[in-house]
């Protein structure tokens, strides 16, 4: 799979799965617009420098994906500096664990704002660009948590289910313009966020036992499937959800 200099925007790219996706796309020949919130500027620059060392053009764009004005400015800057955007990976996400009974309202709001509304806002800002060029690849990072979920993650599960529903309808709207929209559902991946499920050795062992591959995922495990959805190899694949979980959810 080669990108022939296509340009991809990756949100939440400073660390974890977003960083691995950015580097995976860079290795496959994508130039990059890499996003994270301003507070992560140093970590984002480190990811960007790694991608530059692979010979790619890379722009660092600080924006909170849940803020419409910042998202609009981010997309305008990406297009101004790189010429266009062919593919987007909506990876930025947060998890604030709480059971339903005690879940503070702001946990619900912030998780929905970043995970669900953030995905919507980035796509909305990019659609005019993608429609004008008659080409686009939209890859939204949901979660197997949006299908099954786990205790203390009901609001997170709701946000990730929202991303899947959004993507299925989006695919129907944008298909005639040469744009595909698909979801990736990572399983249990060892990142700062994933540690919520992994710090307790018993919980970690239980997840490992539930996984056909008998191991916890690495961020790099997600990069290849995302690159597929960002490439022309998936030109006739849209509205789909792919589990990248080592075989927890079998379908
Ligand atoms: P992570 O290590 O916490 O990284 C997420 C990145 O997104 C961080 O750099 C974070 O910045 C950034 N971010 C947060 N809010 C943002 C905002 N409003 N605007 C822009 N960037 C923002 O998480 P991860 O494990 O790599 O997860 C990446 C994606 O995969 C998420 O959508 C997550 O829900 C999904 N996922 C993860 C797992 C897993 O097991 N790890 C499983 C299924 C799905 P800060 O550090 O400042 O918050």
PDB file of C-alpha atoms and ligand atoms in Angstrom:
ATOM      1  CA  UNK A   1       0.000   0.000   0.000  1.00  0.00           C
ATOM      2  CA  UNK A   2       1.552   3.352  -1.017  1.00  0.00           C
ATOM      3  CA  UNK A   3       0.130   6.815  -0.502  1.00  0.00           C
ATOM      4  CA  UNK A   4       1.898   8.671  -3.345  1.00  0.00           C
ATOM      5  CA  UNK A   5       2.213  11.812  -1.263  1.00  0.00           C
ATOM      6  CA  UNK A   6      -1.413  11.901  -0.115  1.00  0.00           C
ATOM      7  CA  UNK A   7      -2.072  14.058   2.927  1.00  0.00           C
ATOM      8  CA  UNK A   8      -3.646  12.757   6.123  1.00  0.00           C
ATOM      9  CA  UNK A   9      -4.865  14.640   9.196  1.00  0.00           C
ATOM     10  CA  UNK A  10      -4.587  12.677  12.452  1.00  0.00           C
ATOM     11  CA  UNK A  11      -6.135  14.037  15.648  1.00  0.00           C
ATOM     12  CA  UNK A  12      -4.762  13.290  19.114  1.00  0.00           C
ATOM     13  CA  UNK A  13      -1.452  12.351  17.518  1.00  0.00           C
ATOM     14  CA  UNK A  14       0.990  13.188  20.305  1.00  0.00           C
ATOM     15  CA  UNK A  15       0.969   9.793  22.008  1.00  0.00           C
ATOM     16  CA  UNK A  16      -0.602   6.367  22.199  1.00  0.00           C
ATOM     17  CA  UNK A  17      -2.588   5.060  19.253  1.00  0.00           C
ATOM     18  CA  UNK A  18      -2.596   8.457  17.467  1.00  0.00           C
ATOM     19  CA  UNK A  19       1.201   8.609  17.489  1.00  0.00           C
ATOM     20  CA  UNK A  20       1.434   5.048  16.133  1.00  0.00           C
ATOM     21  CA  UNK A  21      -1.116   5.848  13.410  1.00  0.00           C
ATOM     22  CA  UNK A  22       0.825   8.980  12.421  1.00  0.00           C
ATOM     23  CA  UNK A  23       4.088   7.061  12.130  1.00  0.00           C
ATOM     24  CA  UNK A  24       2.384   4.159  10.343  1.00  0.00           C
ATOM     25  CA  UNK A  25       0.955   6.558   7.758  1.00  0.00           C
ATOM     26  CA  UNK A  26       4.315   8.306   7.390  1.00  0.00           C
ATOM     27  CA  UNK A  27       6.004   4.938   6.747  1.00  0.00           C
ATOM     28  CA  UNK A  28       3.459   4.314   3.996  1.00  0.00           C
ATOM     29  CA  UNK A  29       4.171   7.643   2.281  1.00  0.00           C
ATOM     30  CA  UNK A  30       1.522  10.007   3.648  1.00  0.00           C
ATOM     31  CA  UNK A  31       2.376  13.611   4.398  1.00  0.00           C
ATOM     32  CA  UNK A  32       0.773  14.643   7.648  1.00  0.00           C
ATOM     33  CA  UNK A  33      -1.192  17.295   9.501  1.00  0.00           C
ATOM     34  CA  UNK A  34      -0.839  16.230  13.125  1.00  0.00           C
ATOM     35  CA  UNK A  35      -3.178  17.556  15.778  1.00  0.00           C
ATOM     36  CA  UNK A  36      -3.330  17.611  19.546  1.00  0.00           C
ATOM     37  CA  UNK A  37      -4.341  20.125  22.191  1.00  0.00           C
ATOM     38  CA  UNK A  38      -1.872  22.969  22.823  1.00  0.00           C
ATOM     39  CA  UNK A  39      -0.852  21.486  26.194  1.00  0.00           C
ATOM     40  CA  UNK A  40       0.638  18.515  24.308  1.00  0.00           C
ATOM     41  CA  UNK A  41       2.766  20.710  21.996  1.00  0.00           C
ATOM     42  CA  UNK A  42       6.078  19.178  23.076  1.00  0.00           C
ATOM     43  CA  UNK A  43       4.906  15.569  22.665  1.00  0.00           C
ATOM     44  CA  UNK A  44       3.259  16.427  19.335  1.00  0.00           C
ATOM     45  CA  UNK A  45       6.517  17.933  18.079  1.00  0.00           C
ATOM     46  CA  UNK A  46       8.336  14.720  19.045  1.00  0.00           C
ATOM     47  CA  UNK A  47       5.881  12.643  16.963  1.00  0.00           C
ATOM     48  CA  UNK A  48       6.122  15.133  14.100  1.00  0.00           C
ATOM     49  CA  UNK A  49       9.932  15.023  14.157  1.00  0.00           C
ATOM     50  CA  UNK A  50       9.859  11.211  13.996  1.00  0.00           C
ATOM     51  CA  UNK A  51       7.605  11.412  10.935  1.00  0.00           C
ATOM     52  CA  UNK A  52       9.864  14.069   9.347  1.00  0.00           C
ATOM     53  CA  UNK A  53      12.827  11.741   9.873  1.00  0.00           C
ATOM     54  CA  UNK A  54      10.955   9.299   7.618  1.00  0.00           C
ATOM     55  CA  UNK A  55      11.092  11.940   4.878  1.00  0.00           C
ATOM     56  CA  UNK A  56       7.529  13.237   5.128  1.00  0.00           C
ATOM     57  CA  UNK A  57       6.156  16.813   5.174  1.00  0.00           C
ATOM     58  CA  UNK A  58       4.531  17.333   8.565  1.00  0.00           C
ATOM     59  CA  UNK A  59       2.574  20.227  10.068  1.00  0.00           C
ATOM     60  CA  UNK A  60       1.750  20.455  13.786  1.00  0.00           C
ATOM     61  CA  UNK A  61      -1.715  21.858  14.481  1.00  0.00           C
ATOM     62  CA  UNK A  62      -2.853  22.644  18.007  1.00  0.00           C
ATOM     63  CA  UNK A  63      -6.621  22.523  18.492  1.00  0.00           C
ATOM     64  CA  UNK A  64      -9.241  21.127  20.814  1.00  0.00           C
ATOM     65  CA  UNK A  65     -11.398  18.961  18.550  1.00  0.00           C
ATOM     66  CA  UNK A  66     -14.489  19.719  20.636  1.00  0.00           C
ATOM     67  CA  UNK A  67     -14.238  23.453  19.803  1.00  0.00           C
ATOM     68  CA  UNK A  68     -15.821  24.322  16.450  1.00  0.00           C
ATOM     69  CA  UNK A  69     -13.792  27.524  15.953  1.00  0.00           C
ATOM     70  CA  UNK A  70     -10.482  25.788  16.685  1.00  0.00           C
ATOM     71  CA  UNK A  71     -11.369  22.883  14.383  1.00  0.00           C
ATOM     72  CA  UNK A  72     -12.276  25.214  11.536  1.00  0.00           C
ATOM     73  CA  UNK A  73      -8.990  27.114  11.967  1.00  0.00           C
ATOM     74  CA  UNK A  74      -7.054  23.821  12.108  1.00  0.00           C
ATOM     75  CA  UNK A  75      -8.519  22.578   8.839  1.00  0.00           C
ATOM     76  CA  UNK A  76      -7.956  25.941   7.124  1.00  0.00           C
ATOM     77  CA  UNK A  77      -4.318  25.943   8.262  1.00  0.00           C
ATOM     78  CA  UNK A  78      -3.792  22.343   7.136  1.00  0.00           C
ATOM     79  CA  UNK A  79      -5.126  23.136   3.653  1.00  0.00           C
ATOM     80  CA  UNK A  80      -3.159  26.399   3.461  1.00  0.00           C
ATOM     81  CA  UNK A  81       0.151  24.743   4.408  1.00  0.00           C
ATOM     82  CA  UNK A  82      -0.185  21.322   2.756  1.00  0.00           C
ATOM     83  CA  UNK A  83      -2.475  22.094  -0.194  1.00  0.00           C
ATOM     84  CA  UNK A  84      -5.363  19.811   0.792  1.00  0.00           C
ATOM     85  CA  UNK A  85      -6.357  16.899   3.026  1.00  0.00           C
ATOM     86  CA  UNK A  86      -7.129  13.512   1.466  1.00  0.00           C
ATOM     87  CA  UNK A  87      -7.628  11.414   4.585  1.00  0.00           C
ATOM     88  CA  UNK A  88      -8.590  12.059   8.187  1.00  0.00           C
ATOM     89  CA  UNK A  89      -8.216   9.856  11.238  1.00  0.00           C
ATOM     90  CA  UNK A  90     -10.451  10.991  14.085  1.00  0.00           C
ATOM     91  CA  UNK A  91      -8.442   9.478  16.908  1.00  0.00           C
ATOM     92  CA  UNK A  92      -8.564  12.097  19.703  1.00  0.00           C
ATOM     93  CA  UNK A  93     -10.502  10.675  22.606  1.00  0.00           C
ATOM     94  CA  UNK A  94     -10.822  10.690  26.368  1.00  0.00           C
ATOM     95  CA  UNK A  95     -11.992   8.217  28.995  1.00  0.00           C
ATOM     96  CA  UNK A  96     -13.097   9.360  32.466  1.00  0.00           C
ATOM     97  CA  UNK A  97     -14.221   6.283  34.359  1.00  0.00           C
ATOM     98  CA  UNK A  98     -17.248   6.331  36.652  1.00  0.00           C
ATOM     99  CA  UNK A  99     -20.244   4.144  37.327  1.00  0.00           C
ATOM    100  CA  UNK A 100     -23.544   5.485  36.067  1.00  0.00           C
ATOM    101  CA  UNK A 101     -25.021   6.248  39.482  1.00  0.00           C
ATOM    102  CA  UNK A 102     -22.152   8.535  40.483  1.00  0.00           C
ATOM    103  CA  UNK A 103     -21.081   9.831  37.078  1.00  0.00           C
ATOM    104  CA  UNK A 104     -20.664  13.629  37.266  1.00  0.00           C
ATOM    105  CA  UNK A 105     -22.494  15.469  34.526  1.00  0.00           C
ATOM    106  CA  UNK A 106     -19.254  16.982  33.274  1.00  0.00           C
ATOM    107  CA  UNK A 107     -17.785  13.476  32.738  1.00  0.00           C
ATOM    108  CA  UNK A 108     -20.702  12.689  30.422  1.00  0.00           C
ATOM    109  CA  UNK A 109     -20.421  16.070  28.664  1.00  0.00           C
ATOM    110  CA  UNK A 110     -16.651  16.093  28.178  1.00  0.00           C
ATOM    111  CA  UNK A 111     -16.485  12.485  26.951  1.00  0.00           C
ATOM    112  CA  UNK A 112     -19.330  13.060  24.498  1.00  0.00           C
ATOM    113  CA  UNK A 113     -17.831  16.417  23.436  1.00  0.00           C
ATOM    114  CA  UNK A 114     -14.384  15.079  22.561  1.00  0.00           C
ATOM    115  CA  UNK A 115     -15.217  11.575  21.321  1.00  0.00           C
ATOM    116  CA  UNK A 116     -18.500  12.123  19.482  1.00  0.00           C
ATOM    117  CA  UNK A 117     -18.847  15.865  18.796  1.00  0.00           C
ATOM    118  CA  UNK A 118     -15.124  16.197  18.040  1.00  0.00           C
ATOM    119  CA  UNK A 119     -15.429  13.563  15.314  1.00  0.00           C
ATOM    120  CA  UNK A 120     -18.460  15.330  13.854  1.00  0.00           C
ATOM    121  CA  UNK A 121     -16.808  18.779  13.914  1.00  0.00           C
ATOM    122  CA  UNK A 122     -13.613  17.634  12.192  1.00  0.00           C
ATOM    123  CA  UNK A 123     -15.566  15.786   9.492  1.00  0.00           C
ATOM    124  CA  UNK A 124     -17.908  18.746   8.981  1.00  0.00           C
ATOM    125  CA  UNK A 125     -14.978  21.140   8.520  1.00  0.00           C
ATOM    126  CA  UNK A 126     -13.281  18.804   6.017  1.00  0.00           C
ATOM    127  CA  UNK A 127     -16.247  17.845   3.850  1.00  0.00           C
ATOM    128  CA  UNK A 128     -16.138  20.938   1.592  1.00  0.00           C
ATOM    129  CA  UNK A 129     -12.458  20.217   0.893  1.00  0.00           C
ATOM    130  CA  UNK A 130     -13.045  16.528   0.177  1.00  0.00           C
ATOM    131  CA  UNK A 131     -16.169  17.125  -1.912  1.00  0.00           C
ATOM    132  CA  UNK A 132     -14.396  19.781  -4.005  1.00  0.00           C
ATOM    133  CA  UNK A 133     -11.619  17.323  -4.885  1.00  0.00           C
ATOM    134  CA  UNK A 134     -14.033  14.386  -5.306  1.00  0.00           C
ATOM    135  CA  UNK A 135     -11.954  12.264  -2.951  1.00  0.00           C
ATOM    136  CA  UNK A 136     -11.748  11.533   0.751  1.00  0.00           C
ATOM    137  CA  UNK A 137     -10.971   8.835   3.273  1.00  0.00           C
ATOM    138  CA  UNK A 138     -12.529   9.203   6.726  1.00  0.00           C
ATOM    139  CA  UNK A 139     -11.417   6.776   9.425  1.00  0.00           C
ATOM    140  CA  UNK A 140     -13.055   7.222  12.815  1.00  0.00           C
ATOM    141  CA  UNK A 141     -11.594   5.549  15.882  1.00  0.00           C
ATOM    142  CA  UNK A 142     -14.422   4.048  17.885  1.00  0.00           C
ATOM    143  CA  UNK A 143     -13.886   1.154  20.330  1.00  0.00           C
ATOM    144  CA  UNK A 144     -15.068  -2.350  21.064  1.00  0.00           C
ATOM    145  CA  UNK A 145     -16.277  -0.527  24.198  1.00  0.00           C
ATOM    146  CA  UNK A 146     -18.941   1.017  21.965  1.00  0.00           C
ATOM    147  CA  UNK A 147     -20.249  -2.475  21.217  1.00  0.00           C
ATOM    148  CA  UNK A 148     -19.819  -4.344  24.498  1.00  0.00           C
ATOM    149  CA  UNK A 149     -18.521  -1.838  27.009  1.00  0.00           C
ATOM    150  CA  UNK A 150     -17.292  -2.418  30.531  1.00  0.00           C
ATOM    151  CA  UNK A 151     -18.482  -1.238  33.943  1.00  0.00           C
ATOM    152  CA  UNK A 152     -17.679   2.420  34.742  1.00  0.00           C
ATOM    153  CA  UNK A 153     -17.550   3.241  31.031  1.00  0.00           C
ATOM    154  CA  UNK A 154     -21.230   3.683  30.095  1.00  0.00           C
ATOM    155  CA  UNK A 155     -20.741   7.294  28.939  1.00  0.00           C
ATOM    156  CA  UNK A 156     -17.574   6.299  27.017  1.00  0.00           C
ATOM    157  CA  UNK A 157     -19.462   3.378  25.431  1.00  0.00           C
ATOM    158  CA  UNK A 158     -22.293   5.752  24.447  1.00  0.00           C
ATOM    159  CA  UNK A 159     -19.810   8.152  22.830  1.00  0.00           C
ATOM    160  CA  UNK A 160     -18.161   5.372  20.825  1.00  0.00           C
ATOM    161  CA  UNK A 161     -21.509   3.894  19.748  1.00  0.00           C
ATOM    162  CA  UNK A 162     -22.372   7.432  18.581  1.00  0.00           C
ATOM    163  CA  UNK A 163     -19.234   7.459  16.425  1.00  0.00           C
ATOM    164  CA  UNK A 164     -20.301   4.197  14.757  1.00  0.00           C
ATOM    165  CA  UNK A 165     -23.852   5.402  14.065  1.00  0.00           C
ATOM    166  CA  UNK A 166     -22.527   8.714  12.768  1.00  0.00           C
ATOM    167  CA  UNK A 167     -20.123   6.924  10.426  1.00  0.00           C
ATOM    168  CA  UNK A 168     -22.769   4.598   8.949  1.00  0.00           C
ATOM    169  CA  UNK A 169     -24.979   7.533   7.915  1.00  0.00           C
ATOM    170  CA  UNK A 170     -22.028   9.692   6.882  1.00  0.00           C
ATOM    171  CA  UNK A 171     -20.915   6.941   4.488  1.00  0.00           C
ATOM    172  CA  UNK A 172     -24.288   7.123   2.711  1.00  0.00           C
ATOM    173  CA  UNK A 173     -24.163  10.927   2.412  1.00  0.00           C
ATOM    174  CA  UNK A 174     -20.610  11.219   1.111  1.00  0.00           C
ATOM    175  CA  UNK A 175     -20.284   8.083  -1.050  1.00  0.00           C
ATOM    176  CA  UNK A 176     -21.416   9.815  -4.257  1.00  0.00           C
ATOM    177  CA  UNK A 177     -18.543  12.305  -3.847  1.00  0.00           C
ATOM    178  CA  UNK A 178     -15.802   9.654  -3.853  1.00  0.00           C
ATOM    179  CA  UNK A 179     -15.482   9.765  -0.079  1.00  0.00           C
ATOM    180  CA  UNK A 180     -15.454   6.672   2.151  1.00  0.00           C
ATOM    181  CA  UNK A 181     -16.134   6.633   5.897  1.00  0.00           C
ATOM    182  CA  UNK A 182     -15.257   3.703   8.134  1.00  0.00           C
ATOM    183  CA  UNK A 183     -14.635   2.928  11.790  1.00  0.00           C
ATOM    184  CA  UNK A 184     -11.892   1.090  13.599  1.00  0.00           C
ATOM    185  CA  UNK A 185     -12.729  -0.444  16.975  1.00  0.00           C
ATOM    186  CA  UNK A 186      -9.512  -1.051  18.913  1.00  0.00           C
ATOM    187  CA  UNK A 187      -9.631  -3.611  21.694  1.00  0.00           C
ATOM    188  CA  UNK A 188      -7.411  -3.425  24.749  1.00  0.00           C
ATOM    189  CA  UNK A 189      -4.319  -1.493  23.692  1.00  0.00           C
ATOM    190  CA  UNK A 190      -1.414  -0.600  25.945  1.00  0.00           C
ATOM    191  CA  UNK A 191      -1.502   3.216  26.088  1.00  0.00           C
ATOM    192  CA  UNK A 192      -1.961   5.739  28.892  1.00  0.00           C
ATOM    193  CA  UNK A 193      -5.732   5.423  28.328  1.00  0.00           C
ATOM    194  CA  UNK A 194      -5.616   1.638  27.994  1.00  0.00           C
ATOM    195  CA  UNK A 195      -3.905   1.380  31.383  1.00  0.00           C
ATOM    196  CA  UNK A 196      -7.282   2.082  33.006  1.00  0.00           C
ATOM    197  CA  UNK A 197      -8.093  -1.505  32.017  1.00  0.00           C
ATOM    198  CA  UNK A 198      -4.608  -2.892  32.595  1.00  0.00           C
ATOM    199  CA  UNK A 199      -3.074  -1.548  35.817  1.00  0.00           C
ATOM    200  CA  UNK A 200      -4.684  -4.273  37.921  1.00  0.00           C
ATOM    201  CA  UNK A 201      -2.864  -7.551  37.069  1.00  0.00           C
ATOM    202  CA  UNK A 202      -6.063  -9.579  37.563  1.00  0.00           C
ATOM    203  CA  UNK A 203      -8.024  -7.353  35.185  1.00  0.00           C
ATOM    204  CA  UNK A 204      -5.144  -7.415  32.708  1.00  0.00           C
ATOM    205  CA  UNK A 205      -4.998 -11.205  32.865  1.00  0.00           C
ATOM    206  CA  UNK A 206      -8.748 -11.454  32.345  1.00  0.00           C
ATOM    207  CA  UNK A 207      -8.563  -9.294  29.193  1.00  0.00           C
ATOM    208  CA  UNK A 208      -5.650 -11.332  27.906  1.00  0.00           C
ATOM    209  CA  UNK A 209      -7.627 -14.530  28.471  1.00  0.00           C
ATOM    210  CA  UNK A 210     -10.579 -13.088  26.521  1.00  0.00           C
ATOM    211  CA  UNK A 211      -8.322 -12.344  23.523  1.00  0.00           C
ATOM    212  CA  UNK A 212      -7.849 -15.018  20.849  1.00  0.00           C
ATOM    213  CA  UNK A 213      -4.264 -13.845  20.271  1.00  0.00           C
ATOM    214  CA  UNK A 214      -3.628 -14.198  24.042  1.00  0.00           C
ATOM    215  CA  UNK A 215      -1.979 -10.796  24.314  1.00  0.00           C
ATOM    216  CA  UNK A 216      -2.727  -7.134  24.948  1.00  0.00           C
ATOM    217  CA  UNK A 217      -2.460  -4.914  21.859  1.00  0.00           C
ATOM    218  CA  UNK A 218       0.325  -2.446  21.055  1.00  0.00           C
ATOM    219  CA  UNK A 219      -0.541   0.956  19.547  1.00  0.00           C
ATOM    220  CA  UNK A 220       1.253  -0.155  16.367  1.00  0.00           C
ATOM    221  CA  UNK A 221      -1.298  -2.960  15.928  1.00  0.00           C
ATOM    222  CA  UNK A 222      -3.891  -0.320  15.012  1.00  0.00           C
ATOM    223  CA  UNK A 223      -1.798   1.511  12.401  1.00  0.00           C
ATOM    224  CA  UNK A 224      -2.046  -0.982   9.506  1.00  0.00           C
ATOM    225  CA  UNK A 225      -5.856  -1.319   9.505  1.00  0.00           C
ATOM    226  CA  UNK A 226      -6.177   2.485   9.736  1.00  0.00           C
ATOM    227  CA  UNK A 227      -3.773   2.921   6.817  1.00  0.00           C
ATOM    228  CA  UNK A 228      -5.937   0.500   4.808  1.00  0.00           C
ATOM    229  CA  UNK A 229      -9.014   2.674   5.357  1.00  0.00           C
ATOM    230  CA  UNK A 230      -6.942   5.768   4.438  1.00  0.00           C
ATOM    231  CA  UNK A 231      -5.700   4.242   1.190  1.00  0.00           C
ATOM    232  CA  UNK A 232      -7.026   3.368  -2.248  1.00  0.00           C
ATOM    233  CA  UNK A 233      -6.927  -0.327  -1.315  1.00  0.00           C
ATOM    234  CA  UNK A 234     -10.238   0.301   0.492  1.00  0.00           C
ATOM    235  CA  UNK A 235     -11.800   2.315  -2.376  1.00  0.00           C
ATOM    236  CA  UNK A 236     -15.009   0.224  -2.376  1.00  0.00           C
ATOM    237  CA  UNK A 237     -15.276  -0.274   1.401  1.00  0.00           C
ATOM    238  CA  UNK A 238     -17.467   2.185   3.279  1.00  0.00           C
ATOM    239  CA  UNK A 239     -19.801   2.332   6.268  1.00  0.00           C
ATOM    240  CA  UNK A 240     -17.878  -0.521   7.900  1.00  0.00           C
ATOM    241  CA  UNK A 241     -16.600  -1.126  11.399  1.00  0.00           C
ATOM    242  CA  UNK A 242     -13.467  -3.222  11.846  1.00  0.00           C
ATOM    243  CA  UNK A 243     -12.499  -4.664  15.215  1.00  0.00           C
ATOM    244  CA  UNK A 244      -8.755  -4.478  15.827  1.00  0.00           C
ATOM    245  CA  UNK A 245      -8.723  -6.357  19.094  1.00  0.00           C
ATOM    246  CA  UNK A 246      -6.758  -9.578  18.646  1.00  0.00           C
ATOM    247  CA  UNK A 247     -10.019 -11.495  18.693  1.00  0.00           C
ATOM    248  CA  UNK A 248     -12.084 -10.329  21.675  1.00  0.00           C
ATOM    249  CA  UNK A 249     -15.229  -9.538  19.687  1.00  0.00           C
ATOM    250  CA  UNK A 250     -15.711 -12.315  17.136  1.00  0.00           C
ATOM    251  CA  UNK A 251     -18.051 -11.506  14.281  1.00  0.00           C
TER     252      UNK A 251
HETATM  253  P1  LIG B   1      -4.361   8.470  24.881  1.00  0.00           P
HETATM  254  O1  LIG B   1      -3.080   7.757  25.101  1.00  0.00           O
HETATM  255  O2  LIG B   1      -5.055   9.083  26.038  1.00  0.00           O
HETATM  256  O3  LIG B   1      -4.169   9.532  23.704  1.00  0.00           O
HETATM  257  C1  LIG B   1      -5.234  10.328  23.268  1.00  0.00           C
HETATM  258  C2  LIG B   1      -4.674  11.606  22.682  1.00  0.00           C
HETATM  259  O4  LIG B   1      -5.779  12.453  22.286  1.00  0.00           O
HETATM  260  C3  LIG B   1      -3.873  12.370  23.722  1.00  0.00           C
HETATM  261  O5  LIG B   1      -2.713  12.922  23.158  1.00  0.00           O
HETATM  262  C4  LIG B   1      -4.861  13.439  24.133  1.00  0.00           C
HETATM  263  O6  LIG B   1      -4.305  14.614  24.686  1.00  0.00           O
HETATM  264  C5  LIG B   1      -5.542  13.742  22.813  1.00  0.00           C
HETATM  265  N1  LIG B   1      -6.761  14.512  23.046  1.00  0.00           N
HETATM  266  C6  LIG B   1      -7.603  14.407  24.103  1.00  0.00           C
HETATM  267  N2  LIG B   1      -8.585  15.320  24.008  1.00  0.00           N
HETATM  268  C7  LIG B   1      -8.339  16.022  22.868  1.00  0.00           C
HETATM  269  C8  LIG B   1      -8.999  17.102  22.238  1.00  0.00           C
HETATM  270  N3  LIG B   1     -10.104  17.665  22.780  1.00  0.00           N
HETATM  271  N4  LIG B   1      -8.496  17.594  21.086  1.00  0.00           N
HETATM  272  C9  LIG B   1      -7.378  17.043  20.535  1.00  0.00           C
HETATM  273  N5  LIG B   1      -6.702  16.016  21.107  1.00  0.00           N
HETATM  274  C10 LIG B   1      -7.181  15.515  22.255  1.00  0.00           C
HETATM  275  O7  LIG B   1      -5.429   7.457  24.231  1.00  0.00           O
HETATM  276  P2  LIG B   1      -5.235   6.202  23.266  1.00  0.00           P
HETATM  277  O8  LIG B   1      -5.348   4.977  24.081  1.00  0.00           O
HETATM  278  O9  LIG B   1      -4.082   6.416  22.366  1.00  0.00           O
HETATM  279  O10 LIG B   1      -6.618   6.327  22.458  1.00  0.00           O
HETATM  280  C11 LIG B   1      -6.702   6.864  21.138  1.00  0.00           C
HETATM  281  C12 LIG B   1      -8.107   6.594  20.610  1.00  0.00           C
HETATM  282  O11 LIG B   1      -8.345   5.176  20.621  1.00  0.00           O
HETATM  283  C13 LIG B   1      -9.203   7.201  21.472  1.00  0.00           C
HETATM  284  O12 LIG B   1     -10.262   7.664  20.658  1.00  0.00           O
HETATM  285  C14 LIG B   1      -9.671   6.031  22.325  1.00  0.00           C
HETATM  286  O13 LIG B   1     -10.988   6.204  22.770  1.00  0.00           O
HETATM  287  C15 LIG B   1      -9.526   4.893  21.341  1.00  0.00           C
HETATM  288  N6  LIG B   1      -9.407   3.580  21.966  1.00  0.00           N
HETATM  289  C16 LIG B   1      -8.380   3.269  22.795  1.00  0.00           C
HETATM  290  C17 LIG B   1      -8.290   1.998  23.357  1.00  0.00           C
HETATM  291  C18 LIG B   1      -7.181   1.558  24.278  1.00  0.00           C
HETATM  292  O14 LIG B   1      -7.244   0.435  24.810  1.00  0.00           O
HETATM  293  N7  LIG B   1      -6.154   2.344  24.472  1.00  0.00           N
HETATM  294  C19 LIG B   1      -9.287   1.060  23.063  1.00  0.00           C
HETATM  295  C20 LIG B   1     -10.319   1.397  22.211  1.00  0.00           C
HETATM  296  C21 LIG B   1     -10.365   2.673  21.661  1.00  0.00           C
HETATM  297  P3  LIG B   1      -4.226  14.714  26.329  1.00  0.00           P
HETATM  298  O15 LIG B   1      -3.154  13.792  26.712  1.00  0.00           O
HETATM  299  O16 LIG B   1      -3.909  16.114  26.631  1.00  0.00           O
HETATM  300  O17 LIG B   1      -5.574  14.306  26.850  1.00  0.00           O
END
